[in-house]
Amino acid sequence: MTHRTQVAIIGAGPAGLMLGHLLHRAGIDSVILETRSEAYVVERVRAGVLEQGTVDLMRESGLGERLDREGLRHEGLSIAFAGSRHRIDLSGLTGGRAITIYGQHEVVKDLIAARTAAGRPVHFNVERVVVDELASERPRVRYVQDDASHEILSDFIAGCDGSHGTCRSSMPAAHTQTFEHEYPFGWLGILAEAAPASDELIYSCHSRGFALFSMRSPTITRLYLQCAPDEDLSQWSDDRIWSELRVRLGTEDGWVPADGPILQKSVTGMRSVVTEPMRYGRLFLAGDAAHIVPPTGAKGLNLAMADVRRLASALVSFYVAADDTALNEYSGMALRRTWRAQRFSSWMTSALHRVEHASGFEHRRQLAELEYLVGSRAAMTSFAENYVG
Ligand code: FAD
Ligand code: DHB
């Protein structure tokens, strides 16, 4: 069966769903294809920190209501090291900007609800997605759903299919370059039914390794521990996880995170990847399909949202004003922001994580770096500007 649309969107993560939403609001038709089930996409636990720009985008596009009701606005965060916690006043240092805690799966839920209300489809559970004719004015997507073959003819394809998707690898190798860096760390993340024992996030640099205290709601705590990239989760009983978290996050004033039943556990490796350019012919990449950042700076989801905001606006200029200037500038502009986020995320990763087999020199250097950060208004301002986005 052959379908026609203006923009074929591959992937129903935050990038693909937000792009479809913004295009719909501008009267531009799209079809979204997703290999996973709706339940899987909605329940996937990932990021939780929304930068001001992402919150603004949600509000401006009519998705602010639940976010404003349930999101937790944070005007500061703490960095812990050598037994003490040091607060960084994000809002005070950035003219009132802040971050908002609102789980990525809540963003995805809101976007799917808006898509459904608009009567526009997300095709879940599709298989064998192939994109081709990318250099022509009629790029084509083929896929299989319920054992039937389908074809979409569109003006553009948006590759929003994440780091393991098909779009990036469909760009001719001679036309693209991929820059990669593997970090020798992973994060063991848990979601726990426990009231957050602090109102704000705590990033901790400890001689036993990095730890992060975060939350999802007034009753749910989200915590991370630095581990090996291929850490075996079966070696981590709930008791072992809590005792390690207490050691790495606890401070001399006696503060430790409150514990409770663990609802979810996972291990994620850490990588930096950037593909240049983010476009080939009529295929545009956005979000994790084009770039991955280590999670330390909380940038992945926010970069994906910044990409699709820019891409949607460029497509609107193309359709409404017959002007392709912004489409031609998309890759260059998005890559500048991406490399800024890579710089900050890799700096934050190296400032806070323990390097296995490093001499005491490395940890002492980190402590000096962090002492400078929390002791200098200029350094804290630079940190706050980068963190809030
Ligand atoms: P994704 O969310 O990956 O969405 C891509 C979608 O495309 C997926 O639904 C996928 O199923 C679908 N897809 C793949 N292939 C195809 C295909 N061939 N056809 C159709 N659909 C396809 N960031 C943070 O800031 N903080 C965190 O704590 C954090 N934790 C993370 C934990 C994990 C396990 C992972 C993988 C990422 C994490 N990130 C985190 C990064 C953040 O979640 C991502 O940057 C964000 O999801 C990017 O959104 P996206 O829409 O570009 O990609
Ligand atoms: C969370 C994730 C991050 O990667 C981060 O830097 C801060 C918070 C979170 O899941 O809440």
Coordinates of C-alpha atoms and ligand atoms in Angstrom, one line a residue:
M1 CA 0.0 0.0 0.0
T2 CA 1.3 3.5 -0.9
H3 CA 0.8 6.5 1.4
R4 CA 1.6 10.2 0.8
T5 CA 2.6 12.8 3.4
Q6 CA 4.7 15.9 3.5
V7 CA 7.2 14.7 6.2
A8 CA 7.8 11.0 7.1
I9 CA 9.1 10.9 10.6
I10 CA 11.1 7.8 11.7
G11 CA 11.0 7.2 15.4
A12 CA 8.5 8.1 18.1
G13 CA 10.9 9.2 20.9
P14 CA 10.7 12.7 22.1
A15 CA 12.3 14.1 18.9
G16 CA 10.0 12.4 16.4
L17 CA 6.8 13.1 18.5
M18 CA 7.7 16.7 19.1
L19 CA 8.5 17.3 15.4
G20 CA 5.1 15.8 14.4
H21 CA 3.4 17.9 17.0
L22 CA 5.0 21.2 15.9
L23 CA 4.4 20.4 12.2
H24 CA 0.7 19.6 12.9
R25 CA 0.3 22.9 14.6
A26 CA 1.7 24.7 11.5
G27 CA -0.7 22.7 9.2
I28 CA 2.0 20.4 7.8
D29 CA 1.1 16.7 7.5
S30 CA 3.4 13.9 8.8
V31 CA 3.3 10.2 9.4
I32 CA 5.3 8.8 12.4
L33 CA 6.7 5.2 12.3
E34 CA 8.0 3.4 15.4
T35 CA 9.4 -0.1 15.7
R36 CA 8.4 -0.6 19.4
S37 CA 5.0 -0.8 21.0
E38 CA 3.2 2.1 22.4
A39 CA 3.5 0.7 26.0
Y40 CA 7.2 0.2 25.6
V41 CA 7.8 3.8 24.4
V42 CA 5.6 5.3 27.2
E43 CA 7.2 3.3 30.0
R44 CA 10.8 3.7 29.0
V45 CA 12.6 5.4 32.0
R46 CA 15.3 7.8 30.8
A47 CA 16.1 11.4 31.3
G48 CA 14.4 13.7 33.8
V49 CA 15.9 17.2 33.6
L50 CA 14.2 19.7 31.3
E51 CA 16.1 22.9 30.5
Q52 CA 14.3 26.2 30.4
G53 CA 14.2 26.1 26.5
T54 CA 12.5 22.7 26.6
V55 CA 9.9 23.9 29.1
D56 CA 9.3 27.0 27.0
L57 CA 8.8 24.8 23.9
M58 CA 6.3 22.5 25.7
R59 CA 4.4 25.6 26.9
E60 CA 4.4 27.5 23.6
S61 CA 3.2 24.4 21.8
G62 CA 0.2 23.9 24.1
L63 CA 1.7 21.1 26.3
G64 CA 2.4 23.1 29.4
E65 CA -0.6 22.3 31.5
R66 CA 0.4 19.0 33.2
L67 CA 4.1 20.0 33.1
D68 CA 3.2 23.2 35.1
R69 CA 1.1 21.2 37.5
E70 CA 3.4 18.2 38.1
G71 CA 6.9 19.4 37.1
L72 CA 9.3 20.3 39.9
R73 CA 11.0 23.6 39.2
H74 CA 14.6 23.7 40.6
E75 CA 16.5 27.0 40.9
G76 CA 19.7 25.4 42.1
L77 CA 21.7 22.2 42.6
S78 CA 24.5 20.9 44.7
I79 CA 28.0 19.6 44.0
A80 CA 29.3 17.3 46.8
F81 CA 32.9 16.4 47.4
A82 CA 35.2 15.8 50.4
G83 CA 32.3 15.3 52.7
S84 CA 30.5 18.6 52.0
R85 CA 27.8 19.9 49.7
H86 CA 28.0 23.2 47.9
R87 CA 24.9 24.8 46.3
I88 CA 25.0 26.5 42.9
D89 CA 22.3 29.1 42.6
L90 CA 21.3 28.4 38.9
S91 CA 18.6 31.0 38.8
G92 CA 20.5 33.7 40.6
L93 CA 23.5 33.3 38.3
T94 CA 21.4 33.2 35.0
G95 CA 18.9 36.0 35.4
G96 CA 16.1 33.7 36.7
R97 CA 16.5 30.6 34.5
A98 CA 15.8 27.2 36.0
I99 CA 15.5 23.5 35.3
T100 CA 12.3 21.4 35.7
I101 CA 12.2 17.8 36.8
Y102 CA 9.6 16.0 34.6
G103 CA 10.4 12.5 33.4
Q104 CA 11.0 11.9 29.7
H105 CA 8.2 9.3 29.7
E106 CA 5.8 12.0 30.9
V107 CA 6.9 14.2 27.9
V108 CA 6.3 11.3 25.6
K109 CA 2.9 10.6 27.2
D110 CA 1.8 14.2 26.6
L111 CA 3.0 14.2 23.0
I112 CA 1.2 10.9 22.2
A113 CA -2.0 12.3 23.8
A114 CA -1.7 15.5 21.6
R115 CA -1.1 13.4 18.5
T116 CA -4.1 11.2 19.2
A117 CA -6.3 14.2 19.9
A118 CA -5.2 15.7 16.5
G119 CA -6.3 12.5 14.8
R120 CA -2.9 11.9 13.3
P121 CA -1.3 8.5 13.4
V122 CA 1.7 7.0 15.1
H123 CA 2.3 3.6 13.5
F124 CA 3.7 1.5 16.3
N125 CA 5.2 -2.1 15.9
V126 CA 6.4 -1.5 12.4
E127 CA 9.2 -3.6 11.0
R128 CA 12.0 -3.6 8.4
V129 CA 12.0 0.2 7.9
V130 CA 14.1 1.3 4.8
V131 CA 14.7 4.8 3.6
D132 CA 15.9 5.5 0.1
E133 CA 15.8 7.9 -2.9
L134 CA 17.2 10.4 -0.3
A135 CA 18.8 12.7 -2.9
S136 CA 15.6 13.0 -5.0
E137 CA 12.7 15.3 -4.3
R138 CA 10.5 12.3 -3.5
P139 CA 12.4 10.3 -0.8
R140 CA 10.7 7.0 0.0
V141 CA 10.2 4.9 3.1
R142 CA 9.3 1.2 3.0
Y143 CA 8.2 -0.8 6.0
V144 CA 6.1 -3.8 7.0
Q145 CA 3.2 -3.7 9.4
D146 CA 1.1 -6.7 10.4
D147 CA 2.8 -8.7 7.6
A148 CA 1.7 -6.2 4.9
S149 CA 4.3 -4.1 3.0
H150 CA 3.8 -0.3 2.9
E151 CA 5.5 2.6 1.1
I152 CA 5.4 6.3 2.0
L153 CA 6.2 9.0 -0.6
S154 CA 7.0 12.3 1.1
D155 CA 8.8 15.6 0.5
F156 CA 11.2 15.0 3.4
I157 CA 12.3 12.3 5.9
A158 CA 13.1 13.2 9.5
G159 CA 15.5 10.6 11.0
C160 CA 14.5 10.7 14.7
D161 CA 15.2 7.0 15.3
G162 CA 17.8 7.3 18.1
S163 CA 21.3 5.9 18.3
H164 CA 20.5 2.4 16.9
G165 CA 18.2 3.6 14.2
T166 CA 18.4 3.1 10.4
C167 CA 18.5 6.7 9.1
R168 CA 22.0 7.6 10.1
S169 CA 23.5 4.5 8.5
S170 CA 21.4 5.1 5.3
M171 CA 23.5 8.2 4.6
P172 CA 26.3 7.4 2.1
A173 CA 29.5 6.9 4.0
A174 CA 31.4 9.2 1.6
H175 CA 29.1 12.0 2.5
T176 CA 29.3 11.8 6.4
Q177 CA 31.8 11.6 9.2
T178 CA 31.1 10.3 12.7
F179 CA 33.2 11.4 15.7
E180 CA 33.1 9.0 18.7
H181 CA 34.5 8.8 22.2
E182 CA 33.9 5.9 24.6
Y183 CA 34.1 6.6 28.3
P184 CA 35.3 3.8 30.6
F185 CA 32.2 4.2 32.8
G186 CA 28.5 3.3 33.0
W187 CA 25.7 4.4 35.2
L188 CA 23.6 2.1 37.4
G189 CA 20.3 3.9 37.7
I190 CA 17.4 3.2 40.0
L191 CA 14.0 4.5 40.5
A192 CA 12.8 4.1 44.2
E193 CA 9.6 4.6 46.1
A194 CA 11.1 7.1 48.6
A195 CA 10.4 10.7 49.3
P196 CA 13.4 12.8 48.0
A197 CA 15.5 13.6 51.1
S198 CA 16.7 16.8 49.4
D199 CA 14.7 19.4 47.4
E200 CA 17.4 19.7 44.7
L201 CA 19.8 17.5 42.7
I202 CA 23.2 16.5 44.1
Y203 CA 26.1 15.5 41.9
S204 CA 28.7 13.8 44.0
C205 CA 32.4 13.2 43.3
H206 CA 33.6 10.5 45.7
S207 CA 36.8 8.5 45.8
R208 CA 34.7 5.3 45.3
G209 CA 33.1 6.8 42.2
F210 CA 30.5 9.3 41.0
A211 CA 26.9 9.3 42.3
L212 CA 23.8 11.4 41.5
F213 CA 20.7 12.2 43.6
S214 CA 17.7 13.2 41.6
M215 CA 13.9 12.7 41.7
R216 CA 10.8 12.3 39.7
S217 CA 8.0 13.4 42.1
P218 CA 7.5 14.2 45.8
T219 CA 7.4 10.4 46.4
I220 CA 9.9 9.0 43.8
T221 CA 13.7 9.3 44.0
R222 CA 15.9 8.7 41.0
L223 CA 19.6 7.8 41.8
Y224 CA 22.6 6.8 39.8
L225 CA 26.0 5.2 40.7
Q226 CA 29.1 5.2 38.5
C227 CA 29.8 1.6 37.5
A228 CA 31.6 -0.4 34.7
P229 CA 30.0 0.1 31.3
D230 CA 29.2 -3.7 31.2
E231 CA 28.4 -3.9 35.0
D232 CA 26.5 -7.1 35.9
L233 CA 23.3 -6.0 37.6
S234 CA 22.8 -9.4 39.2
Q235 CA 25.8 -8.5 41.4
W236 CA 23.8 -5.5 42.9
S237 CA 21.3 -6.5 45.5
D238 CA 19.0 -3.7 46.7
D239 CA 21.0 -3.6 50.0
R240 CA 24.3 -3.2 48.2
I241 CA 22.9 -0.4 46.0
W242 CA 21.6 1.6 49.1
S243 CA 24.8 1.1 51.1
E244 CA 26.9 2.3 48.2
L245 CA 24.6 5.3 47.6
R246 CA 24.8 6.3 51.3
V247 CA 28.6 6.1 51.2
R248 CA 29.0 8.1 48.0
L249 CA 26.3 10.7 48.6
G250 CA 26.4 11.1 52.4
T251 CA 27.9 14.2 53.8
E252 CA 29.6 15.1 57.1
D253 CA 26.4 16.8 58.4
G254 CA 24.8 13.3 58.5
W255 CA 22.7 13.7 55.3
V256 CA 22.0 10.4 53.4
P257 CA 19.3 9.7 50.8
A258 CA 16.1 8.1 52.1
D259 CA 15.7 4.6 50.9
G260 CA 12.6 2.6 49.9
P261 CA 11.5 -0.2 47.5
I262 CA 13.4 -0.1 44.2
L263 CA 11.0 0.0 41.3
Q264 CA 13.4 -0.2 38.4
K265 CA 17.2 -0.8 37.9
S266 CA 19.3 -0.5 34.7
V267 CA 22.9 0.0 33.5
T268 CA 23.8 2.4 30.7
G269 CA 27.2 2.8 29.1
M270 CA 28.5 6.3 28.3
R271 CA 29.5 7.5 24.8
S272 CA 29.9 10.7 22.9
V273 CA 29.0 10.5 19.2
V274 CA 28.4 13.2 16.6
T275 CA 27.5 12.6 12.9
E276 CA 28.3 15.4 10.5
P277 CA 26.5 16.8 8.6
M278 CA 23.0 16.1 10.0
R279 CA 21.5 16.1 6.6
Y280 CA 21.8 14.2 3.3
G281 CA 19.5 15.4 0.5
R282 CA 16.0 15.2 1.8
L283 CA 16.9 13.3 4.9
F284 CA 17.4 15.3 8.1
L285 CA 18.7 13.7 11.4
A286 CA 17.5 15.0 14.8
G287 CA 18.2 14.0 18.4
D288 CA 20.1 10.8 19.3
A289 CA 20.1 9.7 15.7
A290 CA 22.7 12.4 15.1
H291 CA 24.4 12.8 18.4
I292 CA 24.8 11.1 21.8
V293 CA 26.2 12.9 24.9
P294 CA 27.2 11.3 28.2
P295 CA 24.3 11.9 30.7
T296 CA 26.3 13.9 33.2
G297 CA 25.2 17.3 31.9
A298 CA 21.6 16.1 31.4
K299 CA 21.7 17.3 27.8
G300 CA 20.5 14.4 25.6
L301 CA 16.8 15.0 25.7
N302 CA 17.2 18.8 25.6
L303 CA 19.4 18.7 22.5
A304 CA 16.8 16.5 20.8
M305 CA 14.1 19.1 21.5
A306 CA 16.4 21.9 20.3
D307 CA 17.0 20.1 17.0
V308 CA 13.3 19.5 16.2
R309 CA 12.3 23.0 17.2
R310 CA 14.9 24.3 14.6
L311 CA 13.9 21.7 12.0
A312 CA 10.2 22.3 12.4
S313 CA 10.7 26.1 12.0
A314 CA 12.9 25.5 8.8
L315 CA 10.2 23.2 7.3
V316 CA 7.5 25.9 8.0
S317 CA 9.6 28.4 6.1
F318 CA 9.9 26.0 3.3
Y319 CA 6.2 25.3 3.0
V320 CA 4.8 28.7 3.9
A321 CA 7.3 31.1 2.4
A322 CA 9.0 28.8 -0.2
D323 CA 12.3 29.7 1.5
D324 CA 14.9 26.9 2.0
T325 CA 17.5 29.1 3.7
A326 CA 16.8 27.7 7.2
L327 CA 16.7 24.1 5.9
N328 CA 20.2 24.7 4.4
E329 CA 21.4 26.2 7.7
Y330 CA 19.9 23.5 9.9
S331 CA 22.8 21.1 10.1
G332 CA 25.5 23.8 10.8
M333 CA 23.4 25.5 13.5
A334 CA 22.4 22.2 15.2
L335 CA 26.0 21.0 15.2
R336 CA 27.3 24.1 16.9
R337 CA 24.9 23.6 19.8
T338 CA 25.7 19.9 19.8
W339 CA 29.5 20.5 20.2
R340 CA 28.9 23.0 22.9
A341 CA 26.9 20.3 24.8
Q342 CA 29.6 17.7 24.1
R343 CA 32.2 20.1 25.6
F344 CA 30.2 20.7 28.7
S345 CA 29.1 17.1 29.2
S346 CA 32.5 15.7 28.8
W347 CA 34.0 18.3 31.1
M348 CA 31.4 17.5 33.8
T349 CA 32.0 13.8 33.3
S350 CA 35.8 14.1 33.8
A351 CA 35.4 16.4 36.7
L352 CA 33.1 14.0 38.7
H353 CA 34.0 10.4 37.7
R354 CA 36.6 8.2 39.2
V355 CA 39.1 6.9 36.7
E356 CA 40.0 3.2 37.5
H357 CA 43.7 2.6 38.2
A358 CA 44.5 6.4 38.2
S359 CA 47.0 7.6 40.7
G360 CA 45.9 9.8 43.7
F361 CA 46.9 12.7 41.5
E362 CA 43.8 12.5 39.4
H363 CA 41.4 12.6 42.4
R364 CA 43.3 15.5 43.9
R365 CA 43.2 17.3 40.6
Q366 CA 39.4 16.8 40.5
L367 CA 39.0 18.2 44.1
A368 CA 41.0 21.3 43.0
E369 CA 38.8 21.7 40.0
L370 CA 35.6 21.4 42.1
E371 CA 36.9 23.7 44.8
Y372 CA 37.6 26.3 42.1
L373 CA 34.1 25.8 40.7
V374 CA 32.2 26.3 44.0
G375 CA 34.6 29.1 45.1
S376 CA 34.5 31.3 42.1
R377 CA 31.4 33.3 41.1
A378 CA 32.7 33.4 37.5
A379 CA 33.2 29.6 37.4
M380 CA 29.7 29.0 38.9
T381 CA 28.1 31.4 36.4
S382 CA 29.7 29.6 33.5
F383 CA 28.5 26.3 34.9
A384 CA 25.0 27.6 35.5
E385 CA 24.7 29.1 32.0
N386 CA 25.8 25.8 30.5
Y387 CA 23.6 23.6 32.8
V388 CA 20.3 25.5 32.3
G389 CA 20.9 25.7 28.6
Ligands
FAD1 P1 15.0 8.1 21.3 O1 14.3 8.5 22.6 O2 16.0 7.0 21.4 O3 13.8 7.7 20.3 C1 14.1 7.0 19.1 C2 12.9 6.2 18.7 O4 13.1 5.6 17.4 C3 12.8 5.0 19.7 O5 11.5 5.0 20.2 C4 13.1 3.8 18.9 O6 12.4 2.6 19.3 C5 12.7 4.2 17.5 N1 13.4 3.5 16.4 C6 14.7 3.0 16.4 N2 14.9 2.5 15.1 C7 13.8 2.7 14.4 C8 13.5 2.3 13.1 N3 14.3 1.7 12.3 N4 12.2 2.7 12.6 C9 11.3 3.3 13.4 N5 11.6 3.6 14.7 C10 12.8 3.3 15.2 N6 19.6 11.7 28.8 C11 19.6 12.6 29.8 O7 19.7 13.8 29.6 N7 19.6 12.1 31.1 C12 19.5 10.7 31.4 O8 19.5 10.3 32.5 C13 19.5 9.8 30.3 N8 19.4 8.5 30.5 C14 19.3 7.7 29.4 C15 19.2 6.3 29.6 C16 19.2 5.4 28.5 C17 19.1 3.9 28.7 C18 19.3 6.0 27.2 C19 19.4 5.0 25.9 C20 19.4 7.3 27.0 C21 19.4 8.2 28.1 N9 19.4 9.6 28.0 C22 19.5 10.4 29.0 C23 19.4 10.2 26.7 C24 18.0 10.7 26.3 O9 17.1 9.8 26.8 C25 18.0 10.8 24.8 O10 18.9 11.8 24.4 C26 16.6 11.0 24.2 O11 15.8 9.9 24.4 C27 16.7 11.4 22.7 O12 15.5 11.4 22.1 P2 15.3 10.9 20.6 O13 13.9 11.0 20.3 O14 16.3 11.5 19.8 O15 15.7 9.3 20.6
DHB2 C1 18.9 12.9 35.8 C2 19.6 12.4 34.7 C3 20.8 13.0 34.4 O1 21.5 12.5 33.4 C4 21.3 14.1 35.1 O2 22.5 14.7 34.7 C5 20.5 14.6 36.1 C6 19.3 14.0 36.4 C7 17.6 12.3 36.1 O3 17.3 11.2 35.5 O4 16.9 12.8 36.9

